[in-house]
Structure formats: structure tokens, C-alpha cells
Amino acid sequence: MAYLHASWSASFHVALAPRTLHTSAIATLDTHVEMSAKLNALVIGGSIGGLSTAHALLRAGCGVTVLERAPEVSGNSLGAGLGLDEPVCDLLRSWTSKEQFDKNSLPLPIEVNRVIENRKAKTLTHDDSYKHRATHWSNIHHTLLNALPDKNIIQFHHTVTDFDQPEGSNKVKVTAEVGEDKKPKAFEGDFLVACDGSMSSVRAKFRPHDKRRYSGYVAWRGVMRAGENPKVAESVRKAYSMGDTLYFDIAKGTHSVLYELPEERLNWLWYVNQPEPELKGPSVTIKATEDRIQQMHREAEQIWPPELAQLMKATESPFINAIFDKEPLDQFVWGRVALLGEAAHPTTPHGLRSTNMAIGDAGKLGSAIKKHRGDLDAALQEYQQERMAQTAKEVLFSRWLGQKKQGLSNPDDPFPWPHADKAMLDQLRQSNMQSFDASKHDFATTNDNSTTFPDSASSQVA
């Protein structure tokens, strides 16, 4: 995520430590589009959402400049696993190449929910029409970056400090600090797209009282290459149908996720109920101490099937994410400034929606601009109306599903799954997202002092 500092009609400056985006060298590929100078877009943030926006707008005939605060490009891996839905996969293939995208992802056609009691699993639901693909954050970022037609589209080491839309003007002005010496540089565009993450400073200028909502739990995350521990990898493959299935294992007051990524990488998450941890700065990632990792290992051996517990123990440098979202917005666009991705709709991970929504936002923005050539305001309004309604549903479904699996939504029966009927079990399916009606479901309050946490793992972080 990019955490950028901007202002609306006035300067707003806060010093931030730079981050490094991780991918490989940039190559130039033909985009097969007729470039137009009619509209010039400024994009804040060069993560997957920002790069997706660049590709979508280039294909709509816009000029694009992406301002990214990271000082350099590195070849190291960053991030973790992603599950991408069919429409998003089609967009990524159209922006890059089918061959490259398919090489960097694996089919993920099956979703399985299981209940875990006494470390033994029983299948609750099995959906073989899931139609996703599994990949790693760095694979997609690498592919999008390499597919840009001009490496100068993305301006690294540019930290945005100001933005303004002068009264009576159809232009947006942006100021960025460049390089180590923070030399100010001005940019001007016809519109601005803020892809600056869940703690978006652009959003904060329009909605200064918005607060992120703590979910009530954190997630341990890890990725292990099969070659790092072949014995453990083999045991996991025997116990799970790896390579084509997304597993959700639900134990009392907790649940885990497991699926395979390209290059024989096993990706897992474990959600643990606990009070909100104390975070330093806007990042939700917490570096785990060795003592906490060892404690997590001991608890995994008490809760999860032996093969999953061994995978967790064999994974080097697992890390922790505190899980947050925000209430859905009733506006994504202010004048010529639009929010996109996590800046518009931070979500919990349970519907695998964060990256999907960002890429979907970008695709819709590009198609709306292409449709309404010569009428940018109409294009931005169409983008807002369609994506605002769709993403609100996805945010709330993900919130509800996470609370349900963590045992937070019904304190009287936090672990109904061993005796649940078919109608209740069917609620676990990801396919319910598109028909989800939040008004018909109860939600837990998980960010106040009255929260009750059911019995579960105790690998808490301060």
C-alpha cells in the first residue's frame, strides 16, 4: 500500500519513511492502443491498483503518470498469496499477455470448507465451480510493471505532498517531493486517481472523520516453497488436494486458509481473535518475535490437523496482519479526483476481494472513460455509481463471513458448524457474495470494549 500525503485547496505535509516495491526490471511491450493527449491522468500509488489503473487508462486513450514514493525497484519477493476471479483474470490477460499471466498463476476451481474437531477434518461444503486462479502479489505486480509501454510512466521516489483543483479550473495540480533531497516538483493533469491504500490521505481530506474498523482478529501469514522442506510439503499434498483447491478449515473461534501458488509455494493464513494490537504508523503488518512464533507453533499443534501444523512450523519468517476494514462510502469521486482500490473500500480478506476489487475498479474506470469520450465528468460518475454499489456488497459480505467463521457474530453459539444444517452450511460459500443482502444478517461489534472473544488460539500480539 502507498500511504501518501495530499491536500485539497491547502498544503498538508507529513514526513514518511520510503518503502521499496519488489519486482524485476521493467521491459517495454507494445500496448496496441492509439495514444491520445485528450486526457492526462495522474495516479497516486504504484502498487497493483495503481498499475492496473495505468493499463486501463492507457487503453482508454489517456496519458498516464504514476507517482510512487518507493525509491527503487527490487527483485525480492513481497506480499503473499492472491486468489483472482474470472473477470479480473480476463482484464489482466488483456493488459499483459495470456501466456505470461497463465504462467504466473494456477487454476483454483474448487472451494472447500471443513470443520476441525480434535485436529480431524470433516467437509462442510465443496464447490467445484469457484473459477479463480491463484498467484502471488509479486507475480502480478511484476507482470503489470513489465507490460507498461514506457518505463517513465511510473515515477519512483515521488512522494505526493499536495493536490489541488483550483476553483474554475478543469485541471488537478499535484506537488511531489522527489528523491532523497525532497526537491518539490509540480504535475498537472485532467484528473487524479488516488490508489494510496487503506489509510489514504487523499480520502482523509474529503472524509477526515473516517476511522478504520478493527475486525476483532489478526492473521498469521506465511508462504513455504516445497523445496525448502520436501517432507512437509509431501505430507501436506497427501492430506490436501493442493494445486486446484482453496481450503477453509474452521475450528472453534478460529479458522485457517490454505492453497498453492505457482512455483510450488504453499500459502497459508491463520486468523486469531484478540483485542486490537497497538500498531506503529499506518502499516497493519506486525513483525513477529521468535517467542511469539514459537507460541504460535505450540498452539497450531493443539488445533490444526498435523500436516497443516507442520507447514506452519516449517515456514520461515511468518508475519502478522491486523485485520481492518472501513464502512462503505457513499461517494468515490470529488470533482476530478477519484478513489480506487483500498483507498475507496478497505476490506477484510475473507472474500479474497481486496485485489480483485482494485483491478475491477481500474477496469471499470477505463471502460467508462472510453465510453464517454469528451465527457470526463459523466465517466467518473458512471465509475462511481457502479463500483460503489458493487464494492459495498463485497466489503460487507467479507466482514460478515469473517465474523461467522471466527465465532464473533453469535455469542450464544459461536461454533455451530458440527451440527449445522445444509442451509447454514451453504452460507459459507463464496458464491453467495453477489446476492448478499447485509440488511438480513447480524453483524458483531468488534472494535469496542464490550467485545467478547470466544475460546480459540491465544497467539496474541501486543
Short mmCIF file of C-alpha atoms in Angstrom, two decimals:
data_model
loop_
_atom_site.label_atom_id
_atom_site.label_comp_id
_atom_site.label_asym_id
_atom_site.label_seq_id
_atom_site.Cartn_x
_atom_site.Cartn_y
_atom_site.Cartn_z
CA MET A 1 0.00 0.00 0.00
CA ALA A 2 1.09 3.55 -0.60
CA TYR A 3 0.44 5.92 2.28
CA LEU A 4 0.68 9.34 0.66
CA HIS A 5 0.12 12.80 1.95
CA ALA A 6 -2.02 15.22 0.00
CA SER A 7 -4.24 18.24 0.41
CA TRP A 8 -7.38 19.74 -1.06
CA SER A 9 -7.05 23.50 -1.61
CA ALA A 10 -4.31 23.70 1.01
CA SER A 11 -0.94 22.12 1.66
CA PHE A 12 -0.66 19.17 4.02
CA HIS A 13 2.83 17.87 4.72
CA VAL A 14 3.84 14.88 6.83
CA ALA A 15 7.21 13.13 6.64
CA LEU A 16 7.10 9.44 5.80
CA ALA A 17 9.74 6.77 5.56
CA PRO A 18 10.03 5.47 1.99
CA ARG A 19 9.18 1.91 1.09
CA THR A 20 10.52 -0.36 -1.59
CA LEU A 21 8.37 -2.08 -4.18
CA HIS A 22 9.62 -5.50 -5.15
CA THR A 23 9.65 -6.79 -8.69
CA SER A 24 12.16 -7.15 -11.51
CA ALA A 25 13.47 -4.97 -14.29
CA ILE A 26 10.99 -3.14 -16.49
CA ALA A 27 10.63 -4.15 -20.12
CA THR A 28 8.80 -2.35 -22.90
CA LEU A 29 5.87 -4.10 -24.55
CA ASP A 30 3.54 -2.95 -27.32
CA THR A 31 0.11 -1.98 -25.91
CA HIS A 32 -1.64 -1.97 -29.30
CA VAL A 33 -3.53 1.24 -28.46
CA GLU A 34 -3.75 4.58 -30.14
CA MET A 35 -2.50 7.05 -27.54
CA SER A 36 -4.43 10.28 -27.14
CA ALA A 37 -3.42 13.52 -25.48
CA LYS A 38 -7.04 14.50 -24.81
CA LEU A 39 -6.94 13.43 -21.18
CA ASN A 40 -3.95 13.18 -18.89
CA ALA A 41 -4.32 11.22 -15.66
CA LEU A 42 -2.24 11.45 -12.52
CA VAL A 43 -2.23 8.27 -10.41
CA ILE A 44 -1.01 8.21 -6.82
CA GLY A 45 0.46 4.84 -5.86
CA GLY A 46 2.30 2.22 -7.89
CA SER A 47 1.00 -0.95 -6.26
CA ILE A 48 -1.27 -3.39 -8.14
CA GLY A 49 -4.21 -0.98 -8.05
CA GLY A 50 -2.15 1.91 -9.42
CA LEU A 51 -0.53 -0.16 -12.18
CA SER A 52 -3.91 -1.66 -13.14
CA THR A 53 -5.28 1.88 -13.39
CA ALA A 54 -2.38 2.87 -15.63
CA HIS A 55 -3.06 -0.02 -18.01
CA ALA A 56 -6.82 0.59 -18.11
CA LEU A 57 -6.41 4.31 -18.77
CA LEU A 58 -3.74 3.80 -21.42
CA ARG A 59 -6.15 1.56 -23.29
CA ALA A 60 -8.82 4.23 -22.96
CA GLY A 61 -6.50 6.62 -24.78
CA CYS A 62 -5.28 8.64 -21.81
CA GLY A 63 -1.83 9.84 -20.99
CA VAL A 64 -0.81 8.48 -17.56
CA THR A 65 1.76 9.39 -14.91
CA VAL A 66 2.01 7.19 -11.82
CA LEU A 67 3.65 8.77 -8.76
CA GLU A 68 5.14 6.18 -6.39
CA ARG A 69 7.01 7.05 -3.25
CA ALA A 70 9.23 3.92 -3.26
CA PRO A 71 12.76 4.88 -4.27
CA GLU A 72 13.65 1.86 -6.35
CA VAL A 73 12.64 -1.45 -7.86
CA SER A 74 13.99 -4.59 -6.24
CA GLY A 75 13.98 -8.22 -7.33
CA ASN A 76 12.93 -9.56 -3.94
CA SER A 77 9.51 -11.05 -3.26
CA LEU A 78 6.90 -9.09 -1.34
CA GLY A 79 3.39 -9.80 -0.21
CA ALA A 80 1.58 -13.12 -0.13
CA GLY A 81 -0.98 -15.18 -1.99
CA LEU A 82 -3.89 -13.90 -4.06
CA GLY A 83 -6.99 -15.57 -5.47
CA LEU A 84 -8.23 -13.81 -8.61
CA ASP A 85 -11.71 -14.21 -10.07
CA GLU A 86 -12.53 -14.85 -13.72
CA PRO A 87 -13.36 -11.26 -14.83
CA VAL A 88 -10.18 -9.96 -13.18
CA CYS A 89 -8.09 -12.68 -14.84
CA ASP A 90 -9.52 -11.62 -18.20
CA LEU A 91 -8.56 -7.99 -17.52
CA LEU A 92 -5.01 -8.95 -16.56
CA ARG A 93 -4.62 -11.08 -19.69
CA SER A 94 -5.81 -8.16 -21.85
CA TRP A 95 -3.36 -5.73 -20.23
CA THR A 96 -0.34 -8.05 -20.25
CA SER A 97 -0.46 -11.33 -22.18
CA LYS A 98 -2.39 -14.55 -21.72
CA GLU A 99 0.81 -16.58 -21.84
CA GLN A 100 2.56 -14.51 -19.17
CA PHE A 101 -0.44 -14.31 -16.85
CA ASP A 102 -1.25 -18.02 -17.05
CA LYS A 103 2.41 -18.86 -16.44
CA ASN A 104 2.34 -16.83 -13.24
CA SER A 105 -0.91 -18.29 -11.86
CA LEU A 106 -2.55 -21.64 -11.17
CA PRO A 107 -6.17 -22.70 -11.71
CA LEU A 108 -8.15 -22.61 -8.46
CA PRO A 109 -11.53 -24.07 -9.48
CA ILE A 110 -12.58 -25.61 -6.14
CA GLU A 111 -13.56 -24.09 -2.77
CA VAL A 112 -13.82 -26.38 0.26
CA ASN A 113 -14.97 -25.50 3.78
CA ARG A 114 -14.15 -28.02 6.51
CA VAL A 115 -14.81 -28.19 10.25
CA ILE A 116 -11.93 -29.21 12.53
CA GLU A 117 -12.56 -31.05 15.79
CA ASN A 118 -9.81 -32.80 17.72
CA ARG A 119 -7.48 -32.00 14.82
CA LYS A 120 -9.61 -34.05 12.43
CA ALA A 121 -11.38 -32.59 9.39
CA LYS A 122 -14.91 -33.07 8.09
CA THR A 123 -16.01 -31.45 4.82
CA LEU A 124 -18.88 -28.97 5.14
CA THR A 125 -19.13 -27.59 1.59
CA HIS A 126 -17.48 -28.41 -1.74
CA ASP A 127 -17.88 -26.03 -4.70
CA ASP A 128 -16.20 -27.10 -7.93
CA SER A 129 -17.33 -24.01 -9.86
CA TYR A 130 -15.16 -21.49 -8.00
CA LYS A 131 -13.35 -20.31 -11.17
CA HIS A 132 -10.42 -18.44 -9.65
CA ARG A 133 -6.69 -18.52 -10.21
CA ALA A 134 -4.02 -18.49 -7.51
CA THR A 135 -0.94 -16.33 -7.70
CA HIS A 136 1.46 -14.27 -5.60
CA TRP A 137 1.33 -10.49 -5.16
CA SER A 138 4.82 -10.08 -6.57
CA ASN A 139 3.97 -12.15 -9.68
CA ILE A 140 1.10 -9.84 -10.62
CA HIS A 141 2.96 -6.66 -9.76
CA HIS A 142 5.96 -7.85 -11.78
CA THR A 143 3.75 -8.70 -14.78
CA LEU A 144 1.88 -5.38 -14.75
CA LEU A 145 5.07 -3.38 -14.37
CA ASN A 146 6.85 -5.19 -17.18
CA ALA A 147 3.89 -4.68 -19.52
CA LEU A 148 3.96 -0.86 -19.32
CA PRO A 149 4.82 0.57 -22.75
CA ASP A 150 7.18 3.16 -21.27
CA LYS A 151 9.17 2.79 -18.06
CA ASN A 152 8.78 6.53 -17.44
CA ILE A 153 5.03 6.14 -16.88
CA ILE A 154 5.83 5.29 -13.27
CA GLN A 155 7.87 7.91 -11.41
CA PHE A 156 9.63 6.33 -8.45
CA HIS A 157 10.79 8.23 -5.36
CA HIS A 158 7.96 10.74 -5.80
CA THR A 159 6.12 11.37 -2.52
CA VAL A 160 2.95 13.39 -3.07
CA THR A 161 2.58 16.23 -0.59
CA ASP A 162 -0.11 18.42 -2.16
CA PHE A 163 -3.04 18.23 -4.50
CA ASP A 164 -5.48 20.92 -5.52
CA GLN A 165 -8.22 21.61 -8.03
CA PRO A 166 -8.26 25.39 -8.40
CA GLU A 167 -11.68 26.98 -8.49
CA GLY A 168 -12.94 27.44 -12.05
CA SER A 169 -10.32 25.04 -13.46
CA ASN A 170 -10.76 21.64 -15.03
CA LYS A 171 -7.24 20.67 -14.04
CA VAL A 172 -5.81 18.98 -10.98
CA LYS A 173 -2.44 20.12 -9.67
CA VAL A 174 -0.16 17.81 -7.68
CA THR A 175 3.12 18.51 -5.91
CA ALA A 176 5.57 15.75 -5.04
CA GLU A 177 8.87 15.61 -3.21
CA VAL A 178 11.44 13.89 -5.41
CA GLY A 179 14.43 11.85 -4.31
CA GLU A 180 16.47 11.96 -1.15
CA ASP A 181 16.76 15.74 -1.27
CA LYS A 182 12.92 16.04 -1.46
CA LYS A 183 13.04 18.58 -4.24
CA PRO A 184 9.47 19.76 -4.99
CA LYS A 185 8.10 19.02 -8.44
CA ALA A 186 4.73 20.07 -9.87
CA PHE A 187 2.42 17.96 -12.04
CA GLU A 188 -0.83 18.86 -13.76
CA GLY A 189 -3.50 16.53 -15.11
CA ASP A 190 -7.10 16.44 -16.17
CA PHE A 191 -7.97 14.12 -13.29
CA LEU A 192 -6.39 12.39 -10.32
CA VAL A 193 -6.84 8.76 -9.26
CA ALA A 194 -5.89 8.01 -5.65
CA CYS A 195 -4.60 4.45 -5.24
CA ASP A 196 -2.86 5.28 -1.98
CA GLY A 197 -4.08 2.43 0.16
CA SER A 198 -6.37 1.74 3.08
CA MET A 199 -5.11 4.75 5.04
CA SER A 200 -5.42 7.02 2.02
CA SER A 201 -4.51 10.61 2.77
CA VAL A 202 -6.49 11.71 -0.27
CA ARG A 203 -9.61 10.11 1.18
CA ALA A 204 -8.83 11.63 4.57
CA LYS A 205 -9.03 15.14 3.12
CA PHE A 206 -12.60 14.52 1.97
CA ARG A 207 -13.67 12.29 4.86
CA PRO A 208 -11.45 13.37 7.77
CA HIS A 209 -13.54 11.57 10.38
CA ASP A 210 -13.47 8.13 8.75
CA LYS A 211 -11.92 5.55 11.03
CA ARG A 212 -10.77 2.08 10.17
CA ARG A 213 -12.76 -0.66 11.93
CA TYR A 214 -10.79 -3.36 13.70
CA SER A 215 -12.23 -6.78 12.88
CA GLY A 216 -11.58 -8.43 16.22
CA TYR A 217 -8.74 -10.64 14.99
CA VAL A 218 -5.33 -10.76 13.36
CA ALA A 219 -3.93 -13.16 10.77
CA TRP A 220 -0.73 -15.12 10.83
CA ARG A 221 0.51 -15.48 7.25
CA GLY A 222 3.22 -17.50 5.60
CA VAL A 223 4.44 -18.98 2.32
CA MET A 224 6.72 -22.03 2.14
CA ARG A 225 8.40 -23.28 -1.02
CA ALA A 226 8.11 -27.05 -1.34
CA GLY A 227 11.86 -27.32 -1.92
CA GLU A 228 12.59 -25.77 1.47
CA ASN A 229 11.12 -28.78 3.25
CA PRO A 230 10.15 -31.55 0.81
CA LYS A 231 8.99 -33.90 3.57
CA VAL A 232 6.49 -31.40 4.99
CA ALA A 233 5.34 -30.42 1.50
CA GLU A 234 4.72 -34.05 0.60
CA SER A 235 2.68 -34.65 3.75
CA VAL A 236 0.54 -31.57 3.03
CA ARG A 237 -0.06 -32.73 -0.54
CA LYS A 238 -1.20 -36.14 0.70
CA ALA A 239 -3.62 -34.61 3.20
CA TYR A 240 -4.94 -31.82 0.95
CA SER A 241 -5.73 -31.63 -2.76
CA MET A 242 -3.13 -28.96 -3.44
CA GLY A 243 -2.86 -27.21 -6.78
CA ASP A 244 -6.56 -26.74 -7.50
CA THR A 245 -8.41 -26.20 -4.19
CA LEU A 246 -8.91 -23.31 -1.79
CA TYR A 247 -9.32 -24.70 1.73
CA PHE A 248 -11.04 -23.00 4.66
CA ASP A 249 -10.61 -25.01 7.88
CA ILE A 250 -12.89 -23.82 10.71
CA ALA A 251 -12.12 -24.69 14.33
CA LYS A 252 -13.68 -23.26 17.48
CA GLY A 253 -13.26 -19.47 17.42
CA THR A 254 -10.74 -19.52 14.60
CA HIS A 255 -10.16 -20.55 11.00
CA SER A 256 -7.34 -21.05 8.54
CA VAL A 257 -6.81 -20.83 4.78
CA LEU A 258 -4.58 -22.96 2.57
CA TYR A 259 -3.88 -23.04 -1.17
CA GLU A 260 -0.98 -23.47 -3.55
CA LEU A 261 0.77 -20.74 -5.54
CA PRO A 262 2.93 -21.03 -8.65
CA GLU A 263 6.48 -22.36 -8.22
CA GLU A 264 5.30 -24.93 -5.67
CA ARG A 265 4.67 -22.41 -2.91
CA LEU A 266 2.22 -23.33 -0.14
CA ASN A 267 0.32 -20.28 1.11
CA TRP A 268 -1.46 -20.27 4.48
CA LEU A 269 -3.27 -17.91 6.86
CA TRP A 270 -4.49 -18.40 10.41
CA TYR A 271 -6.98 -15.95 11.94
CA VAL A 272 -6.74 -15.43 15.72
CA ASN A 273 -9.28 -13.49 17.80
CA GLN A 274 -7.76 -10.87 20.09
CA PRO A 275 -8.14 -7.25 21.19
CA GLU A 276 -6.80 -4.64 18.80
CA PRO A 277 -2.99 -4.64 18.78
CA GLU A 278 -1.01 -1.45 19.15
CA LEU A 279 0.35 -0.50 15.73
CA LYS A 280 3.16 1.88 14.88
CA GLY A 281 2.22 4.08 11.95
CA PRO A 282 -0.31 3.22 9.25
CA SER A 283 1.01 -0.25 8.41
CA VAL A 284 -1.11 -3.22 9.55
CA THR A 285 1.82 -5.67 9.29
CA ILE A 286 3.47 -6.76 12.53
CA LYS A 287 6.87 -8.44 12.72
CA ALA A 288 6.54 -11.46 14.97
CA THR A 289 9.12 -12.08 17.66
CA GLU A 290 10.71 -15.51 17.92
CA ASP A 291 8.87 -16.12 21.21
CA ARG A 292 5.51 -15.42 19.57
CA ILE A 293 6.36 -17.63 16.62
CA GLN A 294 7.20 -20.48 18.96
CA GLN A 295 3.97 -19.91 20.87
CA MET A 296 2.06 -19.98 17.57
CA HIS A 297 3.73 -23.30 16.70
CA ARG A 298 2.68 -24.86 20.01
CA GLU A 299 -0.92 -23.75 19.57
CA ALA A 300 -1.06 -24.92 15.97
CA GLU A 301 -0.22 -28.41 17.19
CA GLN A 302 -3.23 -28.31 19.52
CA ILE A 303 -5.78 -27.07 16.96
CA TRP A 304 -4.97 -27.96 13.35
CA PRO A 305 -4.51 -31.24 11.51
CA PRO A 306 -0.90 -32.41 11.90
CA GLU A 307 0.03 -31.66 8.27
CA LEU A 308 -1.12 -28.02 8.47
CA ALA A 309 0.54 -27.53 11.84
CA GLN A 310 3.81 -28.88 10.43
CA LEU A 311 3.57 -26.48 7.48
CA MET A 312 3.12 -23.55 9.85
CA LYS A 313 6.14 -24.69 11.87
CA ALA A 314 8.29 -25.19 8.75
CA THR A 315 7.57 -21.74 7.27
CA GLU A 316 10.36 -19.22 7.65
CA SER A 317 9.51 -15.73 8.89
CA PRO A 318 5.71 -15.88 9.23
CA PHE A 319 4.25 -12.44 9.78
CA ILE A 320 1.08 -10.97 11.26
CA ASN A 321 -1.54 -8.69 9.71
CA ALA A 322 -4.04 -6.86 11.90
CA ILE A 323 -7.36 -7.11 10.04
CA PHE A 324 -9.32 -3.92 9.39
CA ASP A 325 -11.94 -2.56 7.05
CA LYS A 326 -13.93 0.66 6.79
CA GLU A 327 -17.60 1.42 6.39
CA PRO A 328 -18.66 1.62 2.73
CA LEU A 329 -18.60 5.12 1.28
CA ASP A 330 -21.45 6.96 -0.40
CA GLN A 331 -19.02 8.77 -2.71
CA PHE A 332 -15.85 7.81 -4.61
CA VAL A 333 -15.46 10.97 -6.73
CA TRP A 334 -14.96 14.62 -5.73
CA GLY A 335 -14.68 16.88 -8.76
CA ARG A 336 -11.84 15.46 -10.82
CA VAL A 337 -10.45 13.30 -8.00
CA ALA A 338 -11.42 9.61 -7.74
CA LEU A 339 -10.62 7.00 -5.12
CA LEU A 340 -9.74 3.49 -6.27
CA GLY A 341 -8.93 0.16 -4.61
CA GLU A 342 -8.19 0.13 -0.89
CA ALA A 343 -8.40 3.91 -0.81
CA ALA A 344 -12.09 3.58 -1.68
CA HIS A 345 -13.08 0.36 0.08
CA PRO A 346 -10.70 -1.29 2.58
CA THR A 347 -11.97 -4.81 3.23
CA THR A 348 -11.25 -7.90 5.25
CA PRO A 349 -9.68 -10.79 3.28
CA HIS A 350 -12.41 -13.43 3.60
CA GLY A 351 -13.92 -12.98 0.17
CA LEU A 352 -10.47 -12.68 -1.46
CA ARG A 353 -11.73 -9.31 -2.68
CA SER A 354 -9.16 -6.59 -2.00
CA THR A 355 -7.00 -7.05 -5.10
CA ASN A 356 -9.98 -8.22 -7.16
CA MET A 357 -11.87 -5.04 -6.31
CA ALA A 358 -8.91 -2.79 -7.12
CA ILE A 359 -8.38 -4.38 -10.53
CA GLY A 360 -12.13 -4.35 -11.18
CA ASP A 361 -12.24 -0.65 -10.26
CA ALA A 362 -9.48 0.07 -12.74
CA GLY A 363 -11.20 -1.87 -15.49
CA LYS A 364 -14.48 -0.03 -14.94
CA LEU A 365 -12.81 3.38 -14.82
CA GLY A 366 -11.05 2.71 -18.11
CA SER A 367 -14.17 1.44 -19.85
CA ALA A 368 -16.26 4.39 -18.60
CA ILE A 369 -13.73 6.91 -19.92
CA LYS A 370 -13.59 5.11 -23.25
CA LYS A 371 -17.42 5.08 -23.41
CA HIS A 372 -17.87 8.76 -22.51
CA ARG A 373 -15.17 10.26 -24.71
CA GLY A 374 -15.17 14.02 -24.27
CA ASP A 375 -17.24 13.90 -21.07
CA LEU A 376 -14.93 13.06 -18.17
CA ASP A 377 -17.48 14.01 -15.53
CA ALA A 378 -20.00 11.52 -16.93
CA ALA A 379 -17.32 8.84 -16.99
CA LEU A 380 -16.33 9.45 -13.38
CA GLN A 381 -19.97 9.38 -12.27
CA GLU A 382 -20.59 6.08 -14.05
CA TYR A 383 -17.50 4.62 -12.41
CA GLN A 384 -18.66 5.84 -9.01
CA GLN A 385 -22.22 4.58 -9.25
CA GLU A 386 -21.36 1.10 -10.48
CA ARG A 387 -18.33 0.39 -8.32
CA MET A 388 -19.72 1.99 -5.15
CA ALA A 389 -22.71 -0.36 -5.04
CA GLN A 390 -20.76 -3.47 -6.01
CA THR A 391 -17.85 -2.99 -3.63
CA ALA A 392 -20.10 -2.13 -0.67
CA LYS A 393 -21.74 -5.53 -1.03
CA GLU A 394 -18.37 -7.26 -1.19
CA VAL A 395 -16.95 -5.41 1.83
CA LEU A 396 -19.98 -6.30 3.97
CA PHE A 397 -20.07 -9.94 2.84
CA SER A 398 -16.39 -10.33 3.67
CA ARG A 399 -16.96 -8.72 7.08
CA TRP A 400 -19.94 -10.98 7.84
CA LEU A 401 -18.18 -14.14 6.66
CA GLY A 402 -15.10 -13.43 8.76
CA GLN A 403 -17.20 -12.84 11.88
CA LYS A 404 -19.16 -16.02 11.23
CA LYS A 405 -16.06 -18.19 10.85
CA GLN A 406 -14.36 -16.60 13.87
CA GLY A 407 -17.42 -17.21 16.07
CA LEU A 408 -17.98 -13.50 16.70
CA SER A 409 -21.46 -13.00 15.23
CA ASN A 410 -23.42 -15.27 17.59
CA PRO A 411 -22.02 -15.44 21.14
CA ASP A 412 -24.71 -17.94 22.14
CA ASP A 413 -23.50 -20.46 19.55
CA PRO A 414 -20.05 -19.41 18.29
CA PHE A 415 -19.23 -22.83 16.84
CA PRO A 416 -22.37 -24.18 15.13
CA TRP A 417 -20.65 -26.00 12.29
CA PRO A 418 -20.50 -29.57 13.63
CA HIS A 419 -24.33 -29.62 13.95
CA ALA A 420 -25.30 -27.06 11.29
CA ASP A 421 -27.95 -27.89 8.69
CA LYS A 422 -27.43 -27.56 4.94
CA ALA A 423 -28.95 -24.07 4.75
CA MET A 424 -26.48 -22.76 7.32
CA LEU A 425 -23.54 -24.51 5.71
CA ASP A 426 -24.40 -23.09 2.31
CA GLN A 427 -23.89 -19.60 3.76
CA LEU A 428 -20.16 -20.31 3.86
CA ARG A 429 -19.83 -20.43 0.08
CA GLN A 430 -18.03 -17.56 -1.64
CA SER A 431 -20.65 -17.73 -4.39
CA ASN A 432 -23.15 -16.08 -2.01
CA MET A 433 -21.32 -12.78 -2.29
CA GLN A 434 -23.17 -11.43 -5.33
CA SER A 435 -26.61 -11.99 -3.75
CA PHE A 436 -25.62 -10.90 -0.24
CA ASP A 437 -28.10 -8.58 1.49
CA ALA A 438 -26.46 -7.06 4.57
CA SER A 439 -29.84 -5.95 5.98
CA LYS A 440 -30.80 -9.60 6.51
CA HIS A 441 -27.73 -10.52 8.56
CA ASP A 442 -26.46 -9.69 12.03
CA PHE A 443 -23.01 -8.23 12.49
CA ALA A 444 -20.85 -8.27 15.61
CA THR A 445 -19.44 -5.09 17.10
CA THR A 446 -15.75 -5.89 17.27
CA ASN A 447 -13.95 -2.61 17.97
CA ASP A 448 -15.26 -1.51 21.33
CA ASN A 449 -14.65 -2.56 24.93
CA SER A 450 -17.72 -4.83 25.03
CA THR A 451 -16.34 -7.35 22.57
CA THR A 452 -16.37 -10.93 23.79
CA PHE A 453 -13.87 -13.30 22.21
CA PRO A 454 -14.81 -16.98 22.13
CA ASP A 455 -12.29 -19.62 23.12
CA SER A 456 -9.67 -20.01 20.41
CA ALA A 457 -5.95 -19.85 19.87
CA SER A 458 -4.17 -17.37 22.13
CA SER A 459 -1.23 -16.34 19.91
CA GLN A 460 -1.98 -12.71 20.60
CA VAL A 461 0.21 -9.77 19.72
CA ALA A 462 0.51 -6.64 21.80
#
